[in-house]
PDB file of C-alpha atoms and ligand atoms in Angstrom:
ATOM      1  CA  MET A   3     139.675 298.571  87.988  1.00  0.00           C
ATOM      2  CA  THR A   4     142.997 299.823  89.383  1.00  0.00           C
ATOM      3  CA  SER A   5     145.188 302.637  88.197  1.00  0.00           C
ATOM      4  CA  PRO A   6     148.541 301.719  86.622  1.00  0.00           C
ATOM      5  CA  SER A   7     150.435 303.241  89.534  1.00  0.00           C
ATOM      6  CA  SER A   8     148.721 300.967  92.061  1.00  0.00           C
ATOM      7  CA  SER A   9     149.673 297.943  89.951  1.00  0.00           C
ATOM      8  CA  ASP A  10     153.362 298.798  90.031  1.00  0.00           C
ATOM      9  CA  LEU A  11     154.630 296.202  92.466  1.00  0.00           C
ATOM     10  CA  SER A  12     158.356 296.895  92.142  1.00  0.00           C
ATOM     11  CA  GLY A  13     159.745 297.293  95.618  1.00  0.00           C
ATOM     12  CA  HIS A  14     156.870 295.407  97.255  1.00  0.00           C
ATOM     13  CA  TRP A  15     158.205 292.816  99.707  1.00  0.00           C
ATOM     14  CA  ALA A  16     156.169 290.046  98.006  1.00  0.00           C
ATOM     15  CA  ALA A  17     156.587 291.270  94.407  1.00  0.00           C
ATOM     16  CA  HIS A  18     158.211 287.993  93.282  1.00  0.00           C
ATOM     17  CA  GLU A  19     154.959 286.075  93.854  1.00  0.00           C
ATOM     18  CA  LEU A  20     152.331 288.705  93.117  1.00  0.00           C
ATOM     19  CA  GLY A  21     151.000 289.330  89.608  1.00  0.00           C
ATOM     20  CA  ARG A  22     148.833 292.433  89.668  1.00  0.00           C
ATOM     21  CA  VAL A  23     146.529 294.345  91.945  1.00  0.00           C
ATOM     22  CA  VAL A  24     142.980 293.050  91.572  1.00  0.00           C
ATOM     23  CA  VAL A  25     141.410 295.274  94.238  1.00  0.00           C
ATOM     24  CA  SER A  26     143.469 298.043  95.842  1.00  0.00           C
ATOM     25  CA  ALA A  27     143.383 298.903  99.531  1.00  0.00           C
ATOM     26  CA  ALA A  28     141.567 302.164  98.778  1.00  0.00           C
ATOM     27  CA  GLU A  29     138.944 300.404  96.647  1.00  0.00           C
ATOM     28  CA  LEU A  30     138.395 297.848  99.402  1.00  0.00           C
ATOM     29  CA  GLN A  31     137.842 300.493 102.045  1.00  0.00           C
ATOM     30  CA  ALA A  32     135.542 302.612  99.867  1.00  0.00           C
ATOM     31  CA  ARG A  33     133.362 299.667  98.908  1.00  0.00           C
ATOM     32  CA  ILE A  34     133.217 298.314 102.459  1.00  0.00           C
ATOM     33  CA  THR A  35     132.058 301.717 103.718  1.00  0.00           C
ATOM     34  CA  GLU A  36     129.267 301.579 101.124  1.00  0.00           C
ATOM     35  CA  MET A  37     128.316 298.011 102.030  1.00  0.00           C
ATOM     36  CA  GLY A  38     128.236 298.941 105.704  1.00  0.00           C
ATOM     37  CA  ARG A  39     125.804 301.751 104.951  1.00  0.00           C
ATOM     38  CA  GLN A  40     123.559 299.393 103.022  1.00  0.00           C
ATOM     39  CA  ILE A  41     123.592 296.787 105.800  1.00  0.00           C
ATOM     40  CA  THR A  42     122.890 299.519 108.372  1.00  0.00           C
ATOM     41  CA  ALA A  43     119.816 300.584 106.391  1.00  0.00           C
ATOM     42  CA  ASP A  44     118.584 297.052 105.676  1.00  0.00           C
ATOM     43  CA  TYR A  45     118.901 295.809 109.261  1.00  0.00           C
ATOM     44  CA  ALA A  46     117.798 298.952 111.122  1.00  0.00           C
ATOM     45  CA  GLY A  47     115.711 297.772 114.076  1.00  0.00           C
ATOM     46  CA  ALA A  48     117.004 294.201 113.851  1.00  0.00           C
ATOM     47  CA  PRO A  49     120.790 294.176 114.284  1.00  0.00           C
ATOM     48  CA  PRO A  50     122.231 291.022 112.747  1.00  0.00           C
ATOM     49  CA  LEU A  51     124.585 288.428 114.120  1.00  0.00           C
ATOM     50  CA  LEU A  52     127.670 288.553 111.908  1.00  0.00           C
ATOM     51  CA  VAL A  53     129.192 285.129 111.389  1.00  0.00           C
ATOM     52  CA  CYS A  54     132.775 285.357 110.162  1.00  0.00           C
ATOM     53  CA  VAL A  55     134.123 282.391 108.278  1.00  0.00           C
ATOM     54  CA  LEU A  56     137.717 281.984 109.389  1.00  0.00           C
ATOM     55  CA  LYS A  57     140.362 282.469 108.448  1.00  0.00           C
ATOM     56  CA  GLY A  58     139.933 284.152 105.083  1.00  0.00           C
ATOM     57  CA  ALA A  59     137.197 286.591 106.103  1.00  0.00           C
ATOM     58  CA  VAL A  60     139.011 287.942 109.149  1.00  0.00           C
ATOM     59  CA  ASN A  61     140.201 291.185 107.539  1.00  0.00           C
ATOM     60  CA  PHE A  62     136.842 291.778 105.891  1.00  0.00           C
ATOM     61  CA  MET A  63     135.013 291.104 109.158  1.00  0.00           C
ATOM     62  CA  ALA A  64     137.167 293.571 111.073  1.00  0.00           C
ATOM     63  CA  ASP A  65     136.410 296.325 108.550  1.00  0.00           C
ATOM     64  CA  ILE A  66     132.754 295.625 107.721  1.00  0.00           C
ATOM     65  CA  MET A  67     131.702 295.394 111.385  1.00  0.00           C
ATOM     66  CA  ARG A  68     133.088 298.882 111.963  1.00  0.00           C
ATOM     67  CA  ALA A  69     131.228 300.178 108.901  1.00  0.00           C
ATOM     68  CA  ILE A  70     127.858 299.048 110.305  1.00  0.00           C
ATOM     69  CA  GLU A  71     126.200 301.533 112.637  1.00  0.00           C
ATOM     70  CA  LEU A  72     124.061 299.069 114.606  1.00  0.00           C
ATOM     71  CA  PRO A  73     124.672 297.048 117.787  1.00  0.00           C
ATOM     72  CA  VAL A  74     125.655 293.898 115.918  1.00  0.00           C
ATOM     73  CA  GLN A  75     126.914 290.763 117.591  1.00  0.00           C
ATOM     74  CA  ILE A  76     129.725 288.697 116.126  1.00  0.00           C
ATOM     75  CA  ASP A  77     130.792 285.084 116.163  1.00  0.00           C
ATOM     76  CA  PHE A  78     133.315 282.955 114.328  1.00  0.00           C
ATOM     77  CA  MET A  79     133.384 279.640 112.547  1.00  0.00           C
ATOM     78  CA  ALA A  80     136.380 277.933 111.081  1.00  0.00           C
ATOM     79  CA  VAL A  81     135.995 275.606 108.148  1.00  0.00           C
ATOM     80  CA  SER A  82     138.515 273.888 105.998  1.00  0.00           C
ATOM     81  CA  SER A  83     137.893 272.257 102.681  1.00  0.00           C
ATOM     82  CA  TYR A  84     139.831 269.224 101.685  1.00  0.00           C
ATOM     83  CA  GLY A  85     141.719 269.141  98.419  1.00  0.00           C
ATOM     84  CA  ALA A  86     144.473 270.923  96.556  1.00  0.00           C
ATOM     85  CA  ALA A  87     145.799 274.277  97.708  1.00  0.00           C
ATOM     86  CA  THR A  88     144.092 276.352  95.044  1.00  0.00           C
ATOM     87  CA  LYS A  89     140.810 274.484  94.390  1.00  0.00           C
ATOM     88  CA  THR A  90     138.122 273.430  96.808  1.00  0.00           C
ATOM     89  CA  SER A  91     136.773 269.891  96.828  1.00  0.00           C
ATOM     90  CA  GLY A  92     133.377 270.874  98.210  1.00  0.00           C
ATOM     91  CA  VAL A  93     133.848 268.634 101.206  1.00  0.00           C
ATOM     92  CA  VAL A  94     133.902 270.955 104.180  1.00  0.00           C
ATOM     93  CA  ARG A  95     135.097 270.162 107.663  1.00  0.00           C
ATOM     94  CA  ILE A  96     133.919 272.315 110.599  1.00  0.00           C
ATOM     95  CA  VAL A  97     137.061 273.127 112.556  1.00  0.00           C
ATOM     96  CA  LYS A  98     135.415 275.559 114.973  1.00  0.00           C
ATOM     97  CA  ASP A  99     131.681 275.878 115.449  1.00  0.00           C
ATOM     98  CA  LEU A 100     129.692 278.900 116.695  1.00  0.00           C
ATOM     99  CA  ASP A 101     129.298 279.686 120.387  1.00  0.00           C
ATOM    100  CA  VAL A 102     125.923 281.417 120.100  1.00  0.00           C
ATOM    101  CA  ASP A 103     122.449 280.029 119.493  1.00  0.00           C
ATOM    102  CA  LEU A 104     120.995 280.968 116.092  1.00  0.00           C
ATOM    103  CA  ASN A 105     117.376 280.391 117.023  1.00  0.00           C
ATOM    104  CA  ASN A 106     115.286 283.353 115.779  1.00  0.00           C
ATOM    105  CA  ARG A 107     118.408 285.423 114.941  1.00  0.00           C
ATOM    106  CA  ASP A 108     119.027 287.451 111.812  1.00  0.00           C
ATOM    107  CA  VAL A 109     122.262 285.888 110.674  1.00  0.00           C
ATOM    108  CA  LEU A 110     124.614 287.418 108.138  1.00  0.00           C
ATOM    109  CA  ILE A 111     127.454 285.191 106.968  1.00  0.00           C
ATOM    110  CA  ILE A 112     130.632 287.179 106.277  1.00  0.00           C
ATOM    111  CA  GLU A 113     132.636 285.365 103.579  1.00  0.00           C
ATOM    112  CA  ASP A 114     135.864 286.226 101.813  1.00  0.00           C
ATOM    113  CA  VAL A 115     135.296 284.732  98.373  1.00  0.00           C
ATOM    114  CA  VAL A 116     132.718 282.640  96.595  1.00  0.00           C
ATOM    115  CA  ASP A 117     134.441 280.518  93.990  1.00  0.00           C
ATOM    116  CA  SER A 118     132.587 277.279  93.182  1.00  0.00           C
ATOM    117  CA  GLY A 119     130.077 278.168  95.899  1.00  0.00           C
ATOM    118  CA  LEU A 120     130.350 274.711  97.448  1.00  0.00           C
ATOM    119  CA  THR A 121     131.669 275.951 100.793  1.00  0.00           C
ATOM    120  CA  LEU A 122     128.844 278.439 101.077  1.00  0.00           C
ATOM    121  CA  ASN A 123     126.183 275.903 100.114  1.00  0.00           C
ATOM    122  CA  TYR A 124     127.394 273.640 102.841  1.00  0.00           C
ATOM    123  CA  LEU A 125     127.448 276.455 105.406  1.00  0.00           C
ATOM    124  CA  ARG A 126     123.994 277.664 104.487  1.00  0.00           C
ATOM    125  CA  GLN A 127     122.517 274.225 105.066  1.00  0.00           C
ATOM    126  CA  TYR A 128     124.494 273.707 108.243  1.00  0.00           C
ATOM    127  CA  LEU A 129     123.458 277.047 109.786  1.00  0.00           C
ATOM    128  CA  GLY A 130     119.976 277.063 108.261  1.00  0.00           C
ATOM    129  CA  ALA A 131     119.151 273.925 110.221  1.00  0.00           C
ATOM    130  CA  ARG A 132     119.419 275.924 113.485  1.00  0.00           C
ATOM    131  CA  SER A 133     116.234 277.953 112.889  1.00  0.00           C
ATOM    132  CA  PRO A 134     117.619 281.455 112.326  1.00  0.00           C
ATOM    133  CA  ARG A 135     114.935 284.043 111.553  1.00  0.00           C
ATOM    134  CA  SER A 136     116.876 284.992 108.432  1.00  0.00           C
ATOM    135  CA  LEU A 137     120.130 283.798 106.896  1.00  0.00           C
ATOM    136  CA  GLU A 138     121.911 285.966 104.334  1.00  0.00           C
ATOM    137  CA  VAL A 139     125.374 286.207 102.846  1.00  0.00           C
ATOM    138  CA  CYS A 140     127.785 289.106 102.571  1.00  0.00           C
ATOM    139  CA  ALA A 141     130.699 288.089 100.347  1.00  0.00           C
ATOM    140  CA  LEU A 142     133.619 290.362  99.602  1.00  0.00           C
ATOM    141  CA  LEU A 143     134.519 288.679  96.316  1.00  0.00           C
ATOM    142  CA  LEU A 144     132.633 286.703  93.710  1.00  0.00           C
ATOM    143  CA  LYS A 145     134.649 284.834  91.092  1.00  0.00           C
ATOM    144  CA  GLU A 146     133.020 285.421  87.736  1.00  0.00           C
ATOM    145  CA  GLY A 147     131.592 282.363  86.020  1.00  0.00           C
ATOM    146  CA  GLU A 148     132.909 279.814  88.503  1.00  0.00           C
ATOM    147  CA  GLN A 149     129.798 278.978  90.522  1.00  0.00           C
ATOM    148  CA  ARG A 150     128.574 275.427  90.120  1.00  0.00           C
ATOM    149  CA  VAL A 151     125.317 276.233  91.851  1.00  0.00           C
ATOM    150  CA  GLU A 152     123.257 279.420  91.542  1.00  0.00           C
ATOM    151  CA  GLN A 153     124.149 281.654  94.506  1.00  0.00           C
ATOM    152  CA  ASP A 154     121.777 283.949  96.341  1.00  0.00           C
ATOM    153  CA  LEU A 155     124.135 286.578  97.741  1.00  0.00           C
ATOM    154  CA  LYS A 156     122.552 289.574  99.447  1.00  0.00           C
ATOM    155  CA  TYR A 157     125.787 291.612  99.391  1.00  0.00           C
ATOM    156  CA  VAL A 158     128.791 291.277  97.081  1.00  0.00           C
ATOM    157  CA  GLY A 159     131.786 293.579  97.270  1.00  0.00           C
ATOM    158  CA  PHE A 160     133.474 292.908  93.943  1.00  0.00           C
ATOM    159  CA  SER A 161     133.089 290.528  91.025  1.00  0.00           C
ATOM    160  CA  ILE A 162     136.568 289.454  89.973  1.00  0.00           C
ATOM    161  CA  PRO A 163     138.058 287.275  87.211  1.00  0.00           C
ATOM    162  CA  ALA A 164     138.582 283.605  88.034  1.00  0.00           C
ATOM    163  CA  ASP A 165     142.313 283.949  88.836  1.00  0.00           C
ATOM    164  CA  PHE A 166     143.650 282.713  92.151  1.00  0.00           C
ATOM    165  CA  VAL A 167     144.110 285.697  94.431  1.00  0.00           C
ATOM    166  CA  VAL A 168     145.788 286.414  97.773  1.00  0.00           C
ATOM    167  CA  GLY A 169     145.776 289.198 100.316  1.00  0.00           C
ATOM    168  CA  TYR A 170     143.313 290.874 102.677  1.00  0.00           C
ATOM    169  CA  GLY A 171     142.675 287.565 104.431  1.00  0.00           C
ATOM    170  CA  LEU A 172     143.071 285.280 101.430  1.00  0.00           C
ATOM    171  CA  ASP A 173     145.987 282.901 101.545  1.00  0.00           C
ATOM    172  CA  VAL A 174     148.067 280.495  99.615  1.00  0.00           C
ATOM    173  CA  ASN A 175     149.306 277.827 102.018  1.00  0.00           C
ATOM    174  CA  GLU A 176     148.603 280.236 104.909  1.00  0.00           C
ATOM    175  CA  ARG A 177     150.734 283.032 103.449  1.00  0.00           C
ATOM    176  CA  TYR A 178     149.822 286.567 102.353  1.00  0.00           C
ATOM    177  CA  ARG A 179     146.718 287.012 104.510  1.00  0.00           C
ATOM    178  CA  ASN A 180     148.352 290.167 105.866  1.00  0.00           C
ATOM    179  CA  LEU A 181     148.492 292.091 102.572  1.00  0.00           C
ATOM    180  CA  ASP A 182     146.179 295.127 102.602  1.00  0.00           C
ATOM    181  CA  ALA A 183     145.053 294.681  98.976  1.00  0.00           C
ATOM    182  CA  ILE A 184     144.084 291.753  96.770  1.00  0.00           C
ATOM    183  CA  TYR A 185     146.572 290.464  94.212  1.00  0.00           C
ATOM    184  CA  THR A 186     146.816 287.638  91.728  1.00  0.00           C
ATOM    185  CA  PHE A 187     149.236 284.978  92.920  1.00  0.00           C
ATOM    186  CA  VAL A 188     151.846 283.907  90.395  1.00  0.00           C
ATOM    187  CA  GLY A 189     154.227 281.865  92.591  1.00  0.00           C
ATOM    188  CA  GLU A 190     154.344 278.123  93.205  1.00  0.00           C
ATOM    189  CA  ALA A 191     151.362 277.049  95.323  1.00  0.00           C
TER     190      ALA A 191
HETATM  191  P1  IMP B   5     134.390 277.603  97.030  1.00  0.00           P
HETATM  192  O1  IMP B   5     133.872 276.536  97.944  1.00  0.00           O
HETATM  193  O2  IMP B   5     134.929 277.040  95.738  1.00  0.00           O
HETATM  194  O3  IMP B   5     133.390 278.713  96.777  1.00  0.00           O
HETATM  195  O4  IMP B   5     135.661 278.227  97.705  1.00  0.00           O
HETATM  196  C1  IMP B   5     135.551 278.978  98.828  1.00  0.00           C
HETATM  197  C2  IMP B   5     136.800 278.955  99.673  1.00  0.00           C
HETATM  198  O5  IMP B   5     137.977 278.591  98.934  1.00  0.00           O
HETATM  199  C3  IMP B   5     137.030 280.355 100.162  1.00  0.00           C
HETATM  200  O6  IMP B   5     136.352 280.603 101.382  1.00  0.00           O
HETATM  201  C4  IMP B   5     138.529 280.438 100.257  1.00  0.00           C
HETATM  202  O7  IMP B   5     138.969 279.990 101.522  1.00  0.00           O
HETATM  203  C5  IMP B   5     139.036 279.497  99.184  1.00  0.00           C
HETATM  204  N1  IMP B   5     139.347 280.216  97.937  1.00  0.00           N
HETATM  205  C6  IMP B   5     138.655 280.234  96.786  1.00  0.00           C
HETATM  206  N2  IMP B   5     139.251 280.996  95.852  1.00  0.00           N
HETATM  207  C7  IMP B   5     140.364 281.497  96.449  1.00  0.00           C
HETATM  208  C8  IMP B   5     141.414 282.378  95.994  1.00  0.00           C
HETATM  209  O8  IMP B   5     141.448 282.873  94.860  1.00  0.00           O
HETATM  210  N3  IMP B   5     142.392 282.649  96.908  1.00  0.00           N
HETATM  211  C9  IMP B   5     142.407 282.144  98.174  1.00  0.00           C
HETATM  212  N4  IMP B   5     141.444 281.324  98.638  1.00  0.00           N
HETATM  213  C10 IMP B   5     140.436 281.002  97.778  1.00  0.00           C
HETATM  214 MG1   MG B   6     141.287 279.401 102.387  1.00  0.00          MG
END
């Protein structure tokens, strides 16, 4: 997926904990531009409410919202899943809820990564109970072969191998969200 030169991490400030580039900054931006075009076409006449799932989707949200040429509205939720640093338990705690009413809205959930899919399942039920007109998902990353439940994802940026990754919003113990590309993490979690 990436050229050898973009996987050369020597000299990178986090090189000691990063394995390889999974999605480069250029690939991210190109794909997000494409996704924005698709969303613009699909929601023409009915601008969606974009619901960003903090914190991991913050970078993706900032870029995808600017790639959509419609008067969208945005809101934020923060969830945290209990369990080990690199695997979700499926038990989700709502840390920050939405400010806006979802009644009769076209809601598009902006997610960073769908791994087991448990977080998303929980969110879908939680938000679906508030009578949105439609509820769809736009996920940047989908981990191949890891979903425990069949996922209905309207938009997916990239399918990636099941390695633990960091960067572009994704963290390990709150670190590396500020990287502009997505890397495998090879340090101690
Ligand atoms: P799921 O519930 O197993 O689908 O996991 C979803 C959540 O776990 C994501 O929203 C992320 O916050 C986190 N997560 C899953 N895989 C990774 C990863 O490779 N790196 C960083 N966070 C991850
Ligand atoms: Mg996380």
